[in-house]
Amino acid sequence: MVAAVLGSGSWGTTFAKVLADAGCEVRLWGRDPEAAREVTERHRHSRYLPDVELPARLTGTTDAAAALAGARVVVVAVPSQVARGVLDGVRDLVEPDAVVVSLMKGVELSTDRRMSQVVAETLGVPDERVAVVSGPNLAREIAHEQPTATVVASTSEATARLVASACTTSYFRPYTNPDVVGVELCGAVKNVIALAVGMAQGLGFGWNTTASLITRGLVEITRLGQALGAEPETFSGLAGMGDLVATCASPLSRNHTLGRHLGQGLSLEQAVAATGGTAEGVKSSQSVLDLASRHGVEMPITAGVVAVVEGTLPIAELGPTLLARPQKAEGA
């Protein structure tokens, strides 16, 4: 099977490796010609995965047409807020029967669309040929072939099975799930909660605070998901609690790391520079909050993160603000 991966960042390159290890011929598209040459000729990507040898059946290119020609599976791994622009430019290059897979975890700022919706709209692909991959999938650990599981979600069982078979390896185990809405919202909102956890740890708070934020963060994710028609079981699974724990607890998580920098007193600009990569939660937090507001869903942790990021709430006041909320029953 021929697969194309659009986006040669850490996760895009890692997933391209997974596909190649699973037996696919993989073309990795990015804008950096040096990186593309290095992937093809040296089987390395020194910027993102410096100590990982990439498979020989994985090649790099800056030519989108060459990457997409004959590709049965097209994987999109670009930052969520630039996805529409990137996909607009390749719409006519995607094979008419291709399945498109979103690795992106965010909500589009201008439209509040989930990323599978952006993919379907921009490429003109029907929902049944769109899939989403999400789970406790920290790229560096997967690149080193540490065992993990993930979820492939699609409204079409055939599409989910096709994508799952294309990325099954000895270290990467996909499960299928028809709940696209739930899986995507888990992936988007957990980044916001990870920012909050990082902020708390940067301020010097310990595991009680971390556990409280993770648990109540899952409540916020679940509330929003159910308001949008997601299945409750999704939130206790790999894409929900699994991904939330990994992203909130690991120093490999960019969102957690950026939040920690903020908690230690860096400005947003300094924190972004120190993190050294895309932290989707920063840009998606406002769109997640807007989506929740439109559906009448209360998300106090998300609202607090937005206020800190926008500079309207001092970071030291985030905890007291959350704790000062009116008391109520846990399940309310």
XYZ file of C-alpha atoms in Angstrom:
332
model
C 0.000 0.000 0.000
C 1.229 3.502 -0.844
C 0.759 6.129 1.869
C 1.493 9.849 1.908
C 2.072 11.826 5.100
C 1.602 15.584 4.885
C 3.665 17.205 7.602
C 7.212 16.221 8.547
C 7.194 17.319 12.164
C 7.783 14.979 15.079
C 4.411 13.181 14.991
C 4.133 13.145 11.204
C 7.601 11.624 10.823
C 6.947 9.107 13.587
C 3.646 7.984 12.096
C 5.320 7.719 8.684
C 7.831 5.367 10.313
C 4.969 3.324 11.804
C 3.320 2.997 8.380
C 6.611 1.960 6.783
C 7.310 -0.574 9.534
C 3.825 -1.952 8.897
C 4.770 -2.577 5.256
C 3.571 0.529 3.419
C 5.577 2.497 0.892
C 5.548 5.932 2.504
C 6.256 9.407 1.148
C 6.744 12.105 3.753
C 5.954 15.626 2.530
C 7.323 18.770 4.135
C 8.551 22.222 3.171
C 12.213 21.760 4.164
C 14.289 20.353 1.268
C 17.229 19.555 3.559
C 15.016 17.457 5.812
C 13.473 15.688 2.809
C 16.912 14.796 1.461
C 18.062 13.586 4.851
C 15.022 11.322 5.236
C 15.554 9.812 1.781
C 19.328 9.539 1.682
C 20.374 9.075 5.308
C 17.130 7.664 6.757
C 17.241 10.278 9.504
C 15.352 13.365 10.572
C 17.883 15.054 12.821
C 15.709 18.018 13.782
C 12.899 16.015 15.392
C 14.144 12.426 15.781
C 17.953 12.730 15.826
C 18.673 9.281 17.271
C 16.125 7.280 15.260
C 16.896 5.334 12.083
C 14.026 5.571 9.614
C 12.968 2.677 7.342
C 14.312 2.519 3.790
C 10.766 2.399 2.363
C 10.152 5.874 3.835
C 11.226 8.747 1.561
C 10.998 12.511 1.935
C 9.872 15.086 -0.613
C 8.844 18.727 -0.933
C 6.722 17.925 -3.991
C 3.114 17.382 -2.900
C 2.146 15.924 -6.279
C 4.890 13.312 -6.038
C 3.930 12.479 -2.472
C 0.233 12.023 -3.238
C 0.458 10.214 -6.584
C -1.081 6.765 -6.171
C -1.465 7.119 -2.389
C -4.321 4.991 -1.036
C -3.887 6.487 2.438
C -3.247 10.207 2.937
C -2.247 11.234 6.457
C -2.505 14.881 7.532
C -0.117 15.868 10.321
C 0.223 19.645 9.997
C -0.621 22.160 12.770
C -4.393 22.376 13.088
C -4.637 26.121 12.546
C -2.871 25.986 9.149
C -4.513 22.781 7.934
C -7.118 24.411 5.738
C -4.504 26.421 3.840
C -2.278 23.390 3.295
C -5.140 21.160 2.169
C -6.551 23.798 -0.178
C -3.296 23.579 -2.099
C -3.417 19.796 -2.584
C -7.145 19.184 -3.110
C -6.743 18.300 -6.788
C -3.769 16.007 -6.106
C -5.490 13.512 -3.808
C -6.487 10.241 -5.483
C -10.285 9.972 -5.912
C -10.534 6.788 -3.811
C -8.002 7.754 -1.136
C -8.737 7.489 2.574
C -7.667 10.585 4.508
C -6.396 10.276 8.080
C -6.173 13.182 10.516
C -3.462 13.121 13.174
C -4.300 16.698 14.150
C -5.570 17.558 17.613
C -7.361 20.873 17.723
C -10.420 22.887 16.828
C -10.223 25.429 14.014
C -10.256 28.978 15.398
C -12.237 30.663 12.652
C -15.005 28.044 12.411
C -14.931 25.872 15.599
C -14.732 22.885 13.235
C -13.152 19.624 14.319
C -10.199 18.649 12.150
C -11.975 15.753 10.413
C -14.602 18.280 9.333
C -11.885 20.575 7.988
C -10.360 17.654 6.070
C -13.693 16.587 4.563
C -14.716 20.124 3.602
C -11.381 21.199 2.173
C -10.564 18.052 0.211
C -14.155 17.275 -0.779
C -13.896 13.805 0.748
C -17.051 12.089 2.114
C -17.118 11.360 5.851
C -16.895 7.626 5.279
C -13.413 8.057 3.769
C -12.077 10.117 6.685
C -10.441 8.631 9.789
C -8.917 10.048 12.961
C -6.006 8.574 14.917
C -5.677 9.533 18.574
C -4.470 8.000 21.823
C -1.589 8.008 24.325
C 0.876 8.524 21.499
C 3.928 10.554 22.483
C 5.926 10.661 19.269
C 9.424 10.166 20.648
C 8.480 7.018 22.581
C 6.774 5.521 19.526
C 9.743 6.403 17.322
C 11.862 4.336 19.717
C 9.330 1.507 19.318
C 8.072 1.551 22.884
C 4.757 -0.371 22.974
C 1.577 1.683 22.808
C -2.013 1.493 21.641
C -4.155 3.988 19.768
C -7.658 4.497 18.388
C -8.631 4.725 14.720
C -12.039 6.374 14.508
C -14.255 6.585 11.435
C -17.948 6.559 10.636
C -17.085 3.703 8.248
C -15.930 0.441 9.793
C -14.209 -0.472 6.504
C -12.200 2.752 6.536
C -11.213 2.298 10.181
C -10.100 -1.273 9.503
C -8.099 -0.231 6.433
C -6.215 2.431 8.389
C -5.715 0.118 11.358
C -4.224 -2.580 9.144
C -1.930 -0.011 7.521
C -0.392 1.009 10.854
C -0.278 -2.216 12.883
C 3.231 -3.122 14.008
C 4.856 -5.106 16.808
C 4.948 -1.935 18.927
C 1.870 -0.002 17.728
C -1.594 -1.519 18.274
C -4.659 0.294 16.886
C -8.244 -0.258 18.024
C -11.176 0.884 15.890
C -14.005 3.103 17.126
C -17.008 4.635 15.299
C -17.143 7.670 17.659
C -15.261 10.263 15.607
C -16.678 13.193 17.582
C -15.640 11.805 20.950
C -12.164 10.730 19.831
C -11.438 14.111 18.247
C -12.682 16.149 21.183
C -10.573 14.087 23.556
C -7.512 14.850 21.446
C -8.249 18.571 21.258
C -9.267 19.326 24.838
C -6.632 17.187 26.572
C -4.009 19.631 25.256
C -5.752 22.452 27.110
C -5.878 20.432 30.335
C -2.190 19.568 29.907
C -1.421 23.290 29.792
C -3.241 23.717 33.103
C -1.344 20.806 34.675
C 1.966 22.189 33.427
C 1.127 25.616 34.840
C 0.325 24.082 38.227
C 3.544 22.086 38.311
C 5.528 25.132 37.188
C 4.071 26.983 40.170
C 5.397 24.221 42.413
C 2.195 22.285 43.104
C 2.351 18.506 43.465
C 0.501 15.347 42.538
C -2.717 16.109 44.395
C -3.192 19.188 42.239
C -2.184 17.270 39.124
C -4.624 14.436 39.830
C -7.423 16.898 40.562
C -6.862 18.782 37.307
C -6.682 15.585 35.247
C -9.852 14.186 36.789
C -11.881 17.382 36.549
C -10.414 17.975 33.092
C -11.842 14.646 31.981
C -15.210 15.851 33.259
C -14.965 18.917 31.009
C -14.019 16.809 27.991
C -16.881 14.421 28.662
C -19.423 17.213 29.108
C -18.539 18.796 25.792
C -18.379 15.485 23.978
C -21.764 14.323 25.170
C -23.299 17.686 24.276
C -22.067 17.054 20.731
C -23.378 13.491 20.624
C -20.263 11.514 21.538
C -20.398 8.121 23.248
C -19.659 8.133 27.021
C -17.412 5.042 26.757
C -14.925 6.914 24.571
C -13.832 9.160 27.423
C -12.655 6.327 29.667
C -10.717 4.717 26.807
C -7.397 5.213 25.065
C -8.377 8.429 23.286
C -9.848 9.865 26.493
C -8.244 9.017 29.811
C -5.289 7.294 28.129
C -4.231 10.291 26.072
C -5.069 12.720 28.880
C -2.762 10.967 31.361
C 0.108 10.718 28.866
C -0.154 14.350 27.796
C -0.589 15.754 31.299
C 2.105 13.663 32.997
C 4.957 13.397 30.516
C 7.737 15.960 30.022
C 7.685 14.854 26.361
C 4.320 16.616 25.971
C 4.790 20.064 24.462
C 1.583 21.351 26.009
C 2.646 20.204 29.471
C 6.122 21.674 28.935
C 4.817 25.022 27.716
C 2.426 25.232 30.663
C 5.283 24.514 33.053
C 7.326 27.328 31.507
C 4.382 29.691 32.022
C 4.075 28.580 35.636
C 7.766 29.295 36.157
C 7.234 32.903 35.121
C 8.042 33.000 31.419
C 5.899 35.095 29.108
C 3.860 33.276 26.483
C 6.349 34.227 23.775
C 9.281 33.037 25.888
C 7.466 29.811 26.794
C 6.717 29.037 23.139
C 10.374 29.613 22.219
C 11.623 27.493 25.122
C 9.263 24.652 24.213
C 10.602 24.585 20.666
C 7.577 23.238 18.840
C 3.861 23.461 18.268
C 1.732 23.266 21.422
C -1.756 22.931 19.987
C -3.481 23.749 23.273
C -2.417 27.391 23.141
C -4.226 28.116 19.903
C -7.069 25.646 20.382
C -8.059 26.705 23.896
C -10.117 29.663 22.703
C -11.841 27.689 19.949
C -12.645 24.878 22.409
C -14.137 27.415 24.809
C -16.138 29.024 21.994
C -17.477 25.617 20.980
C -18.468 24.890 24.577
C -20.178 28.267 24.952
C -22.229 27.670 21.807
C -23.540 24.438 23.307
C -24.064 25.765 26.835
C -21.294 23.629 28.360
C -19.392 24.915 31.397
C -15.609 24.378 31.203
C -13.927 26.286 34.046
C -10.417 24.851 33.616
C -10.465 25.643 29.907
C -11.773 29.144 30.626
C -8.970 29.663 33.134
C -6.320 28.555 30.649
C -7.728 30.939 28.027
C -7.640 33.817 30.519
C -3.999 33.080 31.433
C -2.918 32.742 27.807
C -4.690 35.986 26.891
C -3.145 37.781 29.851
C -6.415 38.663 31.584
C -5.753 36.396 34.598
C -2.421 36.240 36.459
C -1.227 32.651 36.471
C -0.979 32.624 40.263
C -4.725 33.338 40.410
C -5.758 30.352 38.295
C -5.862 27.926 41.235
C -7.684 30.231 43.660
C -10.188 31.127 40.934
C -11.039 27.472 40.313
C -11.188 26.614 44.018
C -13.474 29.564 44.766
C -16.232 28.183 42.541
C -19.515 27.309 44.325
C -19.599 23.895 45.990
C -21.694 21.171 44.389
C -22.039 17.411 44.096
C -19.243 15.734 42.120
C -21.556 14.369 39.460
C -23.464 17.608 38.948
